[in-house]
CSV table of N, CA, C and O in Angstrom, one decimal:
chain,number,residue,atom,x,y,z
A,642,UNK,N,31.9,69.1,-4.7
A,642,UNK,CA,31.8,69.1,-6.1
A,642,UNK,C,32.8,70.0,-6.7
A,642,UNK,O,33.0,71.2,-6.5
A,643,UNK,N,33.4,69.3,-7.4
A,643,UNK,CA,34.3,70.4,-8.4
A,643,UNK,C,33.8,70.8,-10.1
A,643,UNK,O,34.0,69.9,-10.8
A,644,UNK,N,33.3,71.6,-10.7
A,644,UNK,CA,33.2,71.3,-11.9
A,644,UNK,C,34.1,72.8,-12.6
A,644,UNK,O,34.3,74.0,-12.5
A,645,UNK,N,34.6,71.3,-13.8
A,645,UNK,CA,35.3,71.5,-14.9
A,645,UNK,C,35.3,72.1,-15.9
A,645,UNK,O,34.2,72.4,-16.4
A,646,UNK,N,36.4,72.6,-16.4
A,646,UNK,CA,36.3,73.6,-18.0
A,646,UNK,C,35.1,74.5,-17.9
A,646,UNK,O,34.0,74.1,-18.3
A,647,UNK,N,35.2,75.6,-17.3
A,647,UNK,CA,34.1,76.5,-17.4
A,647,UNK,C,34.7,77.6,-17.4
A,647,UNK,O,35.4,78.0,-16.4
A,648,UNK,N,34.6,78.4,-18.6
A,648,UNK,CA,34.6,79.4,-19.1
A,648,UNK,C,33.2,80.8,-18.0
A,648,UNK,O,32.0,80.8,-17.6
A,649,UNK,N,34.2,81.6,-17.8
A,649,UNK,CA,33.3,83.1,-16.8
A,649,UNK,C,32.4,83.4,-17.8
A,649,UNK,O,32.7,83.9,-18.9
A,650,UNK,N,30.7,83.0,-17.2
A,650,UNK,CA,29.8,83.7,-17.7
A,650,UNK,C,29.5,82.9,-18.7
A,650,UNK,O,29.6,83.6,-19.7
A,651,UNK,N,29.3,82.1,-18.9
A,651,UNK,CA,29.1,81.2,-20.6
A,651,UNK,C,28.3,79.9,-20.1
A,651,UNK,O,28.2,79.5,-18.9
A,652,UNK,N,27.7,79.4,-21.2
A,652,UNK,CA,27.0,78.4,-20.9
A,652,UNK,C,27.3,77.6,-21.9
A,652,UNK,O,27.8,78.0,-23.0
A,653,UNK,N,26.9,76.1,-21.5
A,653,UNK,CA,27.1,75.5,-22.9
A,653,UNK,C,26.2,75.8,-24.2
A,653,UNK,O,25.1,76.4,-24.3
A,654,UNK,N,26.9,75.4,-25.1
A,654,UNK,CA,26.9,75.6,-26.0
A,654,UNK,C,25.3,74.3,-26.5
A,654,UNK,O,25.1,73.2,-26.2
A,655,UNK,N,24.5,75.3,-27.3
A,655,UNK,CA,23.0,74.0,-28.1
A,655,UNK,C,23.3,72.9,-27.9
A,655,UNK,O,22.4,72.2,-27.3
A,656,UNK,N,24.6,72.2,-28.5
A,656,UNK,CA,24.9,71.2,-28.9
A,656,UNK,C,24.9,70.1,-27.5
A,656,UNK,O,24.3,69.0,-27.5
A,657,UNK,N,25.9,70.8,-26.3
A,657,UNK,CA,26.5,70.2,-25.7
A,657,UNK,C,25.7,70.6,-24.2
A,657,UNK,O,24.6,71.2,-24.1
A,658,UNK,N,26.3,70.2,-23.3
A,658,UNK,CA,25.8,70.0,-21.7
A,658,UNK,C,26.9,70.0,-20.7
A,658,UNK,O,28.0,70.4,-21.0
A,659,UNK,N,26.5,69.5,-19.7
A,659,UNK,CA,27.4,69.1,-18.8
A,659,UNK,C,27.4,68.0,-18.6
A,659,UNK,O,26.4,67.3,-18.9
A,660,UNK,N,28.6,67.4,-18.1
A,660,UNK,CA,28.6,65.4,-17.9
A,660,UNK,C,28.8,65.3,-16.4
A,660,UNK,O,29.8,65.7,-15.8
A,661,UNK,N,28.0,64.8,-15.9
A,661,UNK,CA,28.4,64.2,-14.4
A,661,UNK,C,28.8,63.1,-13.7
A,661,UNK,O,28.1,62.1,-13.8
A,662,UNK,N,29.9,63.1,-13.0
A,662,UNK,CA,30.5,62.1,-12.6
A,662,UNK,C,30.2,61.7,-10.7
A,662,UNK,O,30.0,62.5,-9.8
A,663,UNK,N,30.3,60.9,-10.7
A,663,UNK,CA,30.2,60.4,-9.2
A,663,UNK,C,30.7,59.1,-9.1
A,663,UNK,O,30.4,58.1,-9.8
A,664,UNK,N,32.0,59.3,-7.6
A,664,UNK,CA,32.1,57.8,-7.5
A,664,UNK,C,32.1,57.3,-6.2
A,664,UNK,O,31.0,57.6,-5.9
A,665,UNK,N,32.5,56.7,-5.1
A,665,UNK,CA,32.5,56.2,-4.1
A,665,UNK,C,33.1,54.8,-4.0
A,665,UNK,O,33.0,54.0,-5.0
A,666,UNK,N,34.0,54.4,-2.6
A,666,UNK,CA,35.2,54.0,-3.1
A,666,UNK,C,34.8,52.3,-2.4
A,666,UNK,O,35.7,51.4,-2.2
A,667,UNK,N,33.5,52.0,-2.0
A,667,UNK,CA,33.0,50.7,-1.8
A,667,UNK,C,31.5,50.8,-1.9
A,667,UNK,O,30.9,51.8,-1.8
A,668,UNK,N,30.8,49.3,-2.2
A,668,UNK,CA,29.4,49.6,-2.2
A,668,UNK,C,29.0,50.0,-0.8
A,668,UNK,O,28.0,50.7,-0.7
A,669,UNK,N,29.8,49.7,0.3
A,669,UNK,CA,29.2,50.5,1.6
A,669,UNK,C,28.6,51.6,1.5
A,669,UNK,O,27.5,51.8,2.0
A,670,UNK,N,29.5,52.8,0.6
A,670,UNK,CA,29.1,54.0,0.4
A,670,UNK,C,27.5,53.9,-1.0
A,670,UNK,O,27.3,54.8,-1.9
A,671,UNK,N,27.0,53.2,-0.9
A,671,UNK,CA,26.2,53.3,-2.3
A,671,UNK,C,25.1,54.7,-2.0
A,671,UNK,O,25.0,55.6,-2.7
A,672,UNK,N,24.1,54.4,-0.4
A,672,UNK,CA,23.7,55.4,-0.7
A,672,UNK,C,24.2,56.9,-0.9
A,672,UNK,O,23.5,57.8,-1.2
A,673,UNK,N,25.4,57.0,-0.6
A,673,UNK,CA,26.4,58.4,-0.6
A,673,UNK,C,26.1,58.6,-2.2
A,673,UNK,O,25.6,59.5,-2.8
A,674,UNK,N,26.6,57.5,-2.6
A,674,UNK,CA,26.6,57.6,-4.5
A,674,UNK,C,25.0,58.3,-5.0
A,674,UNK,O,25.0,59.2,-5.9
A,675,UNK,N,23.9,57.9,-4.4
A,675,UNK,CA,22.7,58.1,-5.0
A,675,UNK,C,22.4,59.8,-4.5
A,675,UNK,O,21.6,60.6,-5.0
A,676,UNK,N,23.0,59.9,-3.6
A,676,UNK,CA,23.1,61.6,-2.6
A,676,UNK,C,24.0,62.5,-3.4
A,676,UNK,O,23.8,63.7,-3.3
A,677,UNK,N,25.1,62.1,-4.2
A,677,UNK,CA,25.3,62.8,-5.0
A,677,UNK,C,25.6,63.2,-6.1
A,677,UNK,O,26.1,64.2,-6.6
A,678,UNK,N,25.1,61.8,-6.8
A,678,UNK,CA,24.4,62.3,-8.7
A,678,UNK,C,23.1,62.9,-7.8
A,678,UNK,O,23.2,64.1,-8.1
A,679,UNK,N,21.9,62.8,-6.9
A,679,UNK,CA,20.6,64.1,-6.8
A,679,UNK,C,21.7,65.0,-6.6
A,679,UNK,O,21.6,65.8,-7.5
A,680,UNK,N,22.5,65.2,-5.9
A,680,UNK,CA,22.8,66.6,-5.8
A,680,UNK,C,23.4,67.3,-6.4
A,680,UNK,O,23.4,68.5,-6.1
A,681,UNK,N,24.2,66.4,-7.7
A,681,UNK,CA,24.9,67.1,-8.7
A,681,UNK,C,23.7,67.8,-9.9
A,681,UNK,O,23.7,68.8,-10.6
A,682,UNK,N,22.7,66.9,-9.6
A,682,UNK,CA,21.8,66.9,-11.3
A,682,UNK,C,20.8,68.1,-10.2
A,682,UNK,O,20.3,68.7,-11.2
A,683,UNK,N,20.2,68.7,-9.1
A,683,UNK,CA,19.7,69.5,-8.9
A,683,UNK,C,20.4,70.5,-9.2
A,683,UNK,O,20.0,71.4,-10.0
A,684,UNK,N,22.0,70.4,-8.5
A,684,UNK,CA,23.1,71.7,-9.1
A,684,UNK,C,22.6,72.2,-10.4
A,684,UNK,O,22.3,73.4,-10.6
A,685,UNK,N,22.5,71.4,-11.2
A,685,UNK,CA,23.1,71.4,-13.0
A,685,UNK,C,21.8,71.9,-13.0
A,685,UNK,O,21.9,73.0,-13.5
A,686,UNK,N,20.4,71.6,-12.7
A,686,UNK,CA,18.9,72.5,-13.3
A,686,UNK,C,19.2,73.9,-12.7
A,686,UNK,O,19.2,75.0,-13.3
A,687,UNK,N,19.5,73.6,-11.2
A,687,UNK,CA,19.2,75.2,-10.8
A,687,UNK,C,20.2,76.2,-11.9
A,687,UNK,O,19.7,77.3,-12.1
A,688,UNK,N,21.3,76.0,-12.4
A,688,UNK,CA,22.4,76.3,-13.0
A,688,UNK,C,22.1,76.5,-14.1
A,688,UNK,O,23.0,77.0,-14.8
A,689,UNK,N,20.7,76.1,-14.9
A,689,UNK,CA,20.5,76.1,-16.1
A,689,UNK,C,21.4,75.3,-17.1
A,689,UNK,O,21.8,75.9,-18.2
A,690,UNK,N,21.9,74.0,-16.8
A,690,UNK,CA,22.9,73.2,-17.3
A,690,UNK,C,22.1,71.8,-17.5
A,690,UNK,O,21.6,71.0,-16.7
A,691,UNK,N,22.2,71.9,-18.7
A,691,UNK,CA,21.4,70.6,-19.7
A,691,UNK,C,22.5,69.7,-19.4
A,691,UNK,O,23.6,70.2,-19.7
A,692,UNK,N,22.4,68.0,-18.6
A,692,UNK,CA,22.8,67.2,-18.5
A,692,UNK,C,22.8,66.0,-19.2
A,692,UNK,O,21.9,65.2,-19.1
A,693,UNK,N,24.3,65.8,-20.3
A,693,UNK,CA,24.0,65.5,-21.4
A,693,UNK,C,24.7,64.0,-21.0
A,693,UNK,O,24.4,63.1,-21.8
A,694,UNK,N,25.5,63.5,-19.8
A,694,UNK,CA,25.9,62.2,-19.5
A,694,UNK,C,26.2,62.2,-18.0
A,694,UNK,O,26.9,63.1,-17.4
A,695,UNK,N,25.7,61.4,-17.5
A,695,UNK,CA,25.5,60.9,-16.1
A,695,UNK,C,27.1,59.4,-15.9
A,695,UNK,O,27.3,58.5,-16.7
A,696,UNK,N,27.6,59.6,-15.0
A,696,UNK,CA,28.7,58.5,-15.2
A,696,UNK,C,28.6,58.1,-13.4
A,696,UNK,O,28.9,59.0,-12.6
A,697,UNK,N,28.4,57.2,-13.0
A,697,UNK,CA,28.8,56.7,-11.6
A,697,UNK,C,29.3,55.4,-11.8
A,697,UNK,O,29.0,54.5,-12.6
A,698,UNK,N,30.3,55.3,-10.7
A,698,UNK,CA,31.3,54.1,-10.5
A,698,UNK,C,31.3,54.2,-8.9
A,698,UNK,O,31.2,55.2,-8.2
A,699,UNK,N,31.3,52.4,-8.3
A,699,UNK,CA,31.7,52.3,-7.1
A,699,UNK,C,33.3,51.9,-7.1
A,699,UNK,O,33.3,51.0,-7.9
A,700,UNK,N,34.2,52.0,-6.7
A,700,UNK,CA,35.7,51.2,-7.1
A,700,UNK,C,36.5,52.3,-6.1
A,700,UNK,O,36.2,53.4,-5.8
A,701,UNK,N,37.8,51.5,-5.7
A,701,UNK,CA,38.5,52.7,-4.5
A,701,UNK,C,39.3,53.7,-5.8
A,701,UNK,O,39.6,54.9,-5.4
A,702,UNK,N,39.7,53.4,-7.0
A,702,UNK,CA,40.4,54.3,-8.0
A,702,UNK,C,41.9,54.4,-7.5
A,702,UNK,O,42.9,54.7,-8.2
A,703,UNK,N,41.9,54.1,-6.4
A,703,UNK,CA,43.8,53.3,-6.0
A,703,UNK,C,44.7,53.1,-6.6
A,703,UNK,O,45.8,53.4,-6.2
A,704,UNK,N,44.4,52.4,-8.5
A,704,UNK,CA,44.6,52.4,-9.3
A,704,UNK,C,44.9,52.8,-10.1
A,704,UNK,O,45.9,52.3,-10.8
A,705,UNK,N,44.1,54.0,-10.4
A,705,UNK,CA,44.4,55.2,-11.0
A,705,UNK,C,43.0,55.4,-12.3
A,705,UNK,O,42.7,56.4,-13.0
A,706,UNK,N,42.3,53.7,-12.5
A,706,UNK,CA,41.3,53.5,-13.5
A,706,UNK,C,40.2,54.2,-12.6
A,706,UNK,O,40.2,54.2,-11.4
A,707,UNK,N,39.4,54.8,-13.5
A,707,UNK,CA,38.5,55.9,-13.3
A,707,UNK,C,37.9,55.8,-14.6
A,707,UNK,O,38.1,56.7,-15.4
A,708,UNK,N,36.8,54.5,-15.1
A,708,UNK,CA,36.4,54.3,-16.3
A,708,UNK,C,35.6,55.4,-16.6
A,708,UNK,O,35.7,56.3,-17.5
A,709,UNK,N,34.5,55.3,-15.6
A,709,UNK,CA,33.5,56.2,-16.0
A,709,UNK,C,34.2,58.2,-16.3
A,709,UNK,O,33.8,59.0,-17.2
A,710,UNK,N,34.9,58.4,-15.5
A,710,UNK,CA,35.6,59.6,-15.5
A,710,UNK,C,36.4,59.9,-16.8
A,710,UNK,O,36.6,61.0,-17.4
A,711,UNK,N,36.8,58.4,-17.2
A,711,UNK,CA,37.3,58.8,-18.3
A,711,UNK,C,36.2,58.5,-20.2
A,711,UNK,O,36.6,58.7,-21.3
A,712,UNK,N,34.9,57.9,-19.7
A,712,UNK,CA,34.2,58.0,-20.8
A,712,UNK,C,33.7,59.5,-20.8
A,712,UNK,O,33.7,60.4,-21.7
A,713,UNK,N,33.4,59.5,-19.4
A,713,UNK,CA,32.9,61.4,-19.9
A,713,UNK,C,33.3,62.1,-20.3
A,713,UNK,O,32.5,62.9,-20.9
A,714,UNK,N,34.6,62.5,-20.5
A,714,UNK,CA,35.8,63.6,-20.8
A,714,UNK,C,36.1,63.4,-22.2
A,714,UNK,O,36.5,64.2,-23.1
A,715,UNK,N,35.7,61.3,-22.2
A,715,UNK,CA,35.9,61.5,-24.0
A,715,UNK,C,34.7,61.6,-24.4
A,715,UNK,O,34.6,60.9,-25.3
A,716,UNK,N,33.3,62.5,-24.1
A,716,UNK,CA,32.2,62.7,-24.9
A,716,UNK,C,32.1,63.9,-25.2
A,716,UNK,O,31.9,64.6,-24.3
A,717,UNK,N,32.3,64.4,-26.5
A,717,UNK,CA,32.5,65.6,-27.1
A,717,UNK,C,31.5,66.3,-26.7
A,717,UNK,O,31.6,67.5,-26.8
A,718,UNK,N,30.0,65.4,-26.2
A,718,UNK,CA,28.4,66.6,-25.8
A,718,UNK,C,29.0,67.1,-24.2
A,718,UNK,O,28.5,68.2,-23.7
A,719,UNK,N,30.0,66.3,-23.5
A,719,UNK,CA,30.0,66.9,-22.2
A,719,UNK,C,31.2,68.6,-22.8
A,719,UNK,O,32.2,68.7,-23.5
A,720,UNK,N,30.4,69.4,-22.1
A,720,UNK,CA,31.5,70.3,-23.0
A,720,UNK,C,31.7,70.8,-21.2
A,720,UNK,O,32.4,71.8,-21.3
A,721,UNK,N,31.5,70.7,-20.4
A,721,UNK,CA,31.4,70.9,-19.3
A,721,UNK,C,31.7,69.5,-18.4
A,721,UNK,O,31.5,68.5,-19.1
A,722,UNK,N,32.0,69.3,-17.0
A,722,UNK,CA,32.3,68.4,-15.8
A,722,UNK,C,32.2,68.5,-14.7
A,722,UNK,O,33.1,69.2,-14.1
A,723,UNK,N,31.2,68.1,-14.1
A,723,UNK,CA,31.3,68.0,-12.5
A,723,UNK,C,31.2,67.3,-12.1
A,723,UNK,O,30.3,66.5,-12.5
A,724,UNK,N,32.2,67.0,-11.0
A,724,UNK,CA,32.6,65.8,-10.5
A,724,UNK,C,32.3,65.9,-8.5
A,724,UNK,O,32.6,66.7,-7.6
A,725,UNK,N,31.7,64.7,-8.5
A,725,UNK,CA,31.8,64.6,-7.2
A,725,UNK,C,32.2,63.1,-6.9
A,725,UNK,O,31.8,62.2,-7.6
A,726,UNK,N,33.4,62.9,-5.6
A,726,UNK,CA,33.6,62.0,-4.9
A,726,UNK,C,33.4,62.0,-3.7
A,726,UNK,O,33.6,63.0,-3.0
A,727,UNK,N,33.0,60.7,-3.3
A,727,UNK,CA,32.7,60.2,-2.0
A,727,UNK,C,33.5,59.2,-0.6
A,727,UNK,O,34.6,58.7,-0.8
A,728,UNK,N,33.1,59.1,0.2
A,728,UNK,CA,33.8,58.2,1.1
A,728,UNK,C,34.4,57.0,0.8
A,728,UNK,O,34.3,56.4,-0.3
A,729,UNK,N,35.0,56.8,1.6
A,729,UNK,CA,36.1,55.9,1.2
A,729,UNK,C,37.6,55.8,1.8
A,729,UNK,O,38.4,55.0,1.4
């Protein structure tokens, strides 16, 4: 998991949350996908981080398109990002 824009010691802000991403690079990997939005969104409670958008994609991103990665980054409530990718 990597997560994003985080300021030392701070939490989001009333307004905002964290946005989670997950993707995995065929449906082969689906259950991988469902193993790691639970393990992101347990992360984010134990962490005391209100999860304000959930984003999963199956696709290899080869491409470089990463739709859902890039809806979250444009939601002004994610003021925060963690991203996890999968097999593939």
């Amino acid at each position: 998991m990597i997560l994003v824009n985080v300021e030392a010691n701070s939490a989001p802000d009333a307004v905002g949350g964290v946005g989670l991403h997950a993707r995995v690079s065929s449906p082969d990997w689906k259950p991988d996908l469902e193993r790691q939005v639970a393990r992101m969104t347990r992360w984010s409670a134990s962490a005391g981080l209100r999860v304000v958008r959930l984003e999963s994609e199956v696709g290899s991103g080869m491409d470089g398109t990463h739709s859902g990665a890039k809806r979250l980054l444009a939601d002004p409530r994610a003021r925060k990002a963690l991203e996890a990718a999968g097999h593939g």
